[in-house]
mmCIF file of C-alpha atoms in Angstrom:
data_model
loop_
_atom_site.group_PDB
_atom_site.id
_atom_site.type_symbol
_atom_site.label_atom_id
_atom_site.label_comp_id
_atom_site.label_asym_id
_atom_site.label_seq_id
_atom_site.Cartn_x
_atom_site.Cartn_y
_atom_site.Cartn_z
ATOM 1 C CA MET A 1 76.191 123.958 104.846
ATOM 2 C CA ASN A 2 76.916 125.036 100.915
ATOM 3 C CA ALA A 3 79.848 123.982 99.306
ATOM 4 C CA ASN A 4 82.137 126.518 100.353
ATOM 5 C CA GLN A 5 81.224 125.850 103.856
ATOM 6 C CA PHE A 6 81.603 122.109 103.524
ATOM 7 C CA LEU A 7 85.078 122.731 101.822
ATOM 8 C CA LYS A 8 86.167 124.776 104.738
ATOM 9 C CA ALA A 9 84.821 122.788 107.596
ATOM 10 C CA VAL A 10 86.763 119.413 105.789
ATOM 11 C CA SER A 11 90.061 121.801 105.863
ATOM 12 C CA GLN A 12 89.668 122.393 109.223
ATOM 13 C CA LEU A 13 89.580 118.944 110.150
ATOM 14 C CA GLN A 14 92.337 117.478 112.368
ATOM 15 C CA GLY A 15 93.516 114.839 114.854
ATOM 16 C CA TRP A 16 91.506 112.069 115.271
ATOM 17 C CA ARG A 17 88.575 113.981 113.528
ATOM 18 C CA GLU A 18 90.354 113.726 110.289
ATOM 19 C CA CYS A 19 91.096 110.585 110.686
ATOM 20 C CA ALA A 20 87.850 109.423 111.343
ATOM 21 C CA PHE A 21 86.290 111.044 108.274
ATOM 22 C CA LEU A 22 88.888 109.266 105.838
ATOM 23 C CA LEU A 23 88.232 106.146 107.956
ATOM 24 C CA ALA A 24 84.316 106.525 107.062
ATOM 25 C CA LEU A 25 84.800 107.710 103.614
ATOM 26 C CA ALA A 26 86.515 104.260 103.276
ATOM 27 C CA GLU A 27 84.255 102.191 105.224
ATOM 28 C CA ARG A 28 81.521 103.651 102.705
ATOM 29 C CA SER A 29 83.291 102.624 99.735
ATOM 30 C CA PHE A 30 84.464 99.371 101.215
ATOM 31 C CA PRO A 31 81.815 97.283 99.173
ATOM 32 C CA ASN A 32 83.337 98.480 95.916
ATOM 33 C CA TYR A 33 86.533 96.395 96.742
ATOM 34 C CA ALA A 34 84.828 93.636 98.133
ATOM 35 C CA LEU A 35 82.493 93.171 95.096
ATOM 36 C CA PHE A 36 85.546 93.101 92.524
ATOM 37 C CA ALA A 37 88.030 91.233 94.697
ATOM 38 C CA ASP A 38 85.046 88.670 94.657
ATOM 39 C CA ALA A 39 83.968 89.185 91.015
ATOM 40 C CA VAL A 40 87.534 88.392 89.912
ATOM 41 C CA GLY A 41 88.393 85.728 92.246
ATOM 42 C CA LEU A 42 90.884 87.654 94.240
ATOM 43 C CA LYS A 43 90.485 86.089 97.858
ATOM 44 C CA THR A 44 91.492 89.281 99.916
ATOM 45 C CA GLY A 45 87.917 90.701 100.738
ATOM 46 C CA ALA A 46 88.203 89.397 104.192
ATOM 47 C CA LYS A 47 91.779 90.151 104.790
ATOM 48 C CA MET A 48 90.869 93.653 103.829
ATOM 49 C CA ARG A 49 87.942 93.889 105.847
ATOM 50 C CA GLN A 50 90.221 92.920 108.733
ATOM 51 C CA LEU A 51 92.576 95.235 107.877
ATOM 52 C CA LEU A 52 89.802 98.313 107.953
ATOM 53 C CA ASP A 53 88.549 97.142 111.006
ATOM 54 C CA LEU A 54 92.438 97.058 112.764
ATOM 55 C CA ALA A 55 92.318 101.195 111.172
ATOM 56 C CA TRP A 56 89.191 101.670 112.807
ATOM 57 C CA GLY A 57 90.479 100.043 116.232
ATOM 58 C CA MET A 58 93.474 102.690 115.947
ATOM 59 C CA LEU A 59 91.109 105.365 116.156
ATOM 60 C CA GLN A 60 90.516 105.321 120.035
ATOM 61 C CA LYS A 61 94.385 104.324 121.346
ATOM 62 C CA ASP A 62 97.533 105.577 120.599
ATOM 63 C CA VAL A 63 98.974 103.043 118.232
ATOM 64 C CA SER A 64 102.931 102.478 117.990
ATOM 65 C CA GLU A 65 104.949 104.186 115.280
ATOM 66 C CA SER A 66 106.161 100.764 113.742
ATOM 67 C CA ALA A 67 102.385 99.212 113.310
ATOM 68 C CA ILE A 68 101.320 101.441 110.798
ATOM 69 C CA PRO A 69 104.294 100.530 107.954
ATOM 70 C CA GLN A 70 103.419 97.066 108.488
ATOM 71 C CA LEU A 71 99.756 97.886 107.978
ATOM 72 C CA LEU A 72 100.567 100.144 104.721
ATOM 73 C CA ALA A 73 102.456 96.869 103.506
ATOM 74 C CA LYS A 74 99.751 94.706 103.946
ATOM 75 C CA LEU A 75 97.508 96.870 102.238
ATOM 76 C CA GLU A 76 99.669 97.649 99.028
ATOM 77 C CA THR A 77 99.763 93.925 98.819
ATOM 78 C CA LEU A 78 96.267 93.584 99.169
ATOM 79 C CA SER A 79 95.656 96.836 96.422
ATOM 80 C CA PRO A 80 94.960 95.641 92.975
ATOM 81 C CA ASP A 81 96.964 96.656 90.043
ATOM 82 C CA VAL A 82 94.507 98.852 87.756
ATOM 83 C CA GLU A 83 96.971 98.005 84.973
ATOM 84 C CA ALA A 84 96.049 94.166 85.431
ATOM 85 C CA TYR A 85 92.575 94.308 84.988
ATOM 86 C CA ASP A 86 90.220 95.285 81.817
ATOM 87 C CA ALA A 87 87.318 95.590 84.138
ATOM 88 C CA TYR A 88 85.712 98.981 85.219
ATOM 89 C CA GLY A 89 85.599 97.970 88.945
ATOM 90 C CA VAL A 90 89.092 97.628 89.572
ATOM 91 C CA TYR A 91 88.746 101.541 89.742
ATOM 92 C CA PRO A 92 86.507 101.845 92.403
ATOM 93 C CA ALA A 93 88.465 99.086 94.017
ATOM 94 C CA PHE A 94 91.244 100.926 93.944
ATOM 95 C CA ASP A 95 90.141 104.328 95.313
ATOM 96 C CA PHE A 96 88.603 102.821 98.046
ATOM 97 C CA CYS A 97 92.745 101.143 99.099
ATOM 98 C CA GLN A 98 93.526 104.407 98.431
ATOM 99 C CA LEU A 99 91.280 106.085 100.864
ATOM 100 C CA LEU A 100 92.061 103.729 103.618
ATOM 101 C CA GLU A 101 95.929 104.627 102.779
ATOM 102 C CA GLN A 102 95.116 108.270 103.361
ATOM 103 C CA ALA A 103 93.533 107.514 106.871
ATOM 104 C CA LEU A 104 96.723 105.264 107.745
ATOM 105 C CA LEU A 105 98.831 107.871 106.504
ATOM 106 C CA ASN A 106 97.091 110.340 108.578
ATOM 107 C CA ARG A 107 97.878 108.651 111.914
ATOM 108 C CA LEU A 108 101.811 107.971 111.001
ATOM 109 C CA ASN A 109 102.049 111.986 110.051
ATOM 110 C CA PRO A 110 99.055 113.826 111.429
ATOM 111 C CA GLY A 111 100.569 117.132 110.527
ATOM 112 C CA LYS A 112 99.848 116.812 106.738
ATOM 113 C CA HIS A 113 96.108 117.451 105.913
ATOM 114 C CA ARG A 114 94.583 114.738 103.827
ATOM 115 C CA ALA A 115 90.920 115.115 104.353
ATOM 116 C CA THR A 116 90.236 117.875 101.342
ATOM 117 C CA ASP A 117 91.791 115.404 98.674
ATOM 118 C CA ALA A 118 90.469 112.266 99.674
ATOM 119 C CA SER A 119 86.776 113.946 100.060
ATOM 120 C CA GLN A 120 87.472 114.787 96.547
ATOM 121 C CA MET A 121 88.230 111.470 95.405
ATOM 122 C CA ALA A 122 85.617 109.803 97.368
ATOM 123 C CA THR A 123 83.076 111.979 95.043
ATOM 124 C CA ALA A 124 85.025 111.588 91.889
ATOM 125 C CA THR A 125 84.787 107.795 92.284
ATOM 126 C CA VAL A 126 80.868 108.503 92.052
ATOM 127 C CA MET A 127 80.988 110.861 89.274
ATOM 128 C CA ASP A 128 83.582 108.473 87.072
ATOM 129 C CA PHE A 129 81.099 105.957 87.898
ATOM 130 C CA ILE A 130 77.844 107.787 86.651
ATOM 131 C CA GLU A 131 79.644 109.156 83.591
ATOM 132 C CA LEU A 132 80.649 105.537 82.564
ATOM 133 C CA SER A 133 77.110 104.255 83.077
ATOM 134 C CA GLU A 134 74.716 107.029 82.087
ATOM 135 C CA GLY A 135 76.919 109.778 80.220
ATOM 136 C CA GLU A 136 78.132 107.957 77.261
ATOM 137 C CA ASP A 137 76.468 110.107 74.618
ATOM 138 C CA LEU A 138 75.759 113.090 76.450
ATOM 139 C CA GLY A 139 77.164 116.660 75.433
ATOM 140 C CA GLU A 140 79.300 118.460 78.551
ATOM 141 C CA ASP A 141 76.314 120.727 79.570
ATOM 142 C CA GLU A 142 74.056 117.478 79.840
ATOM 143 C CA LEU A 143 76.401 115.772 81.662
ATOM 144 C CA VAL A 144 76.797 118.199 83.972
ATOM 145 C CA ARG A 145 73.069 118.566 84.818
ATOM 146 C CA VAL A 146 72.742 114.270 85.124
ATOM 147 C CA LEU A 147 75.835 114.946 88.012
ATOM 148 C CA ASP A 148 74.067 117.342 89.518
ATOM 149 C CA GLN A 149 70.484 115.468 89.607
ATOM 150 C CA HIS A 150 71.629 112.543 90.261
ATOM 151 C CA PRO A 151 70.671 110.442 93.532
ATOM 152 C CA LEU A 152 74.174 108.887 94.054
ATOM 153 C CA MET A 153 75.768 112.295 93.903
ATOM 154 C CA LYS A 154 73.076 113.871 95.810
ATOM 155 C CA GLU A 155 73.557 110.732 98.778
ATOM 156 C CA ASP A 156 77.488 111.389 98.724
ATOM 157 C CA LYS A 157 77.265 115.082 99.304
ATOM 158 C CA THR A 158 74.521 114.513 102.399
ATOM 159 C CA PHE A 159 76.864 111.768 103.638
ATOM 160 C CA GLN A 160 79.817 113.740 103.720
ATOM 161 C CA ARG A 161 78.060 116.757 104.876
ATOM 162 C CA ASP A 162 76.513 115.328 107.795
ATOM 163 C CA LEU A 163 79.902 113.156 108.680
ATOM 164 C CA VAL A 164 81.611 116.321 109.170
ATOM 165 C CA LEU A 165 78.870 118.212 110.788
ATOM 166 C CA ASP A 166 78.689 115.002 113.301
ATOM 167 C CA LEU A 167 82.468 115.397 113.622
ATOM 168 C CA LYS A 168 82.321 119.384 114.175
ATOM 169 C CA ARG A 169 79.771 118.510 117.137
ATOM 170 C CA GLN A 170 81.528 115.581 118.871
ATOM 171 C CA ARG A 171 84.636 116.344 121.565
ATOM 172 C CA THR A 172 85.793 112.986 121.860
ATOM 173 C CA PRO A 173 86.211 110.011 120.278
ATOM 174 C CA THR A 174 83.723 107.608 122.520
ATOM 175 C CA GLU A 175 83.058 103.969 121.732
ATOM 176 C CA GLN A 176 79.664 104.702 121.048
ATOM 177 C CA PHE A 177 80.043 107.715 118.892
ATOM 178 C CA VAL A 178 82.946 105.294 116.990
ATOM 179 C CA ALA A 179 80.733 102.364 116.841
ATOM 180 C CA ARG A 180 77.811 104.715 115.422
ATOM 181 C CA LEU A 181 80.000 106.368 112.874
ATOM 182 C CA ARG A 182 81.160 103.008 111.373
ATOM 183 C CA LYS A 183 77.574 101.828 111.228
ATOM 184 C CA ASP A 184 76.137 105.153 109.594
ATOM 185 C CA SER A 185 79.543 104.800 107.345
ATOM 186 C CA ALA A 186 78.748 101.343 106.300
ATOM 187 C CA ASN A 187 75.502 101.871 105.384
ATOM 188 C CA ASP A 188 73.903 98.547 105.432
ATOM 189 C CA GLY A 189 76.920 97.322 102.979
ATOM 190 C CA VAL A 190 75.756 99.484 99.923
ATOM 191 C CA SER A 191 78.309 101.905 98.785
ATOM 192 C CA ASN A 192 78.763 105.049 97.317
ATOM 193 C CA LEU A 193 78.276 103.700 94.014
ATOM 194 C CA GLY A 194 74.642 102.556 95.519
ATOM 195 C CA ILE A 195 76.247 98.828 94.932
ATOM 196 C CA SER A 196 75.357 95.940 97.764
ATOM 197 C CA LEU A 197 77.312 93.336 99.650
ATOM 198 C CA ASN A 198 73.961 91.623 100.111
ATOM 199 C CA GLU A 199 72.944 91.139 96.829
#
């Protein structure tokens, strides 16, 4: 699947598939939030985990319209204010919140396509991280080369492509399928930035 085929496939995701795609991206970046919250002494990691679990639970059942605004309000209270922290970690943590917000909004308004922006947002988190950690003294061409070759970029690409293919092949969100999707996306607690909850 080349880049254009991938973009087209993402743009065609609808309904539960789009929601599952958004949740999987959020799941993969959850450690970025949890580790940041821990590092700055916010006691919000477990609450956010609960919220993400609730969002996954909605994939297989109809949810009352009123439940989602409550979850969105809760998400807002748990989201870090990027202006309030000097630490770089606030940005990937906030990106996670944005992805989860898109998944919840998808359930509220399934007619609006969100997967393409979310896919690009998740990739941008990785690009920014690489640029910050390795791109400081590089010219533009060198940076492009580094990004192109970087294992984290390759992993992100592979993860997102496999995810889309998986979703296209699956007819209904069976319990087994969703469980496997969650497990694959959780990646043993290693985020899209290669940082681990278990360290």
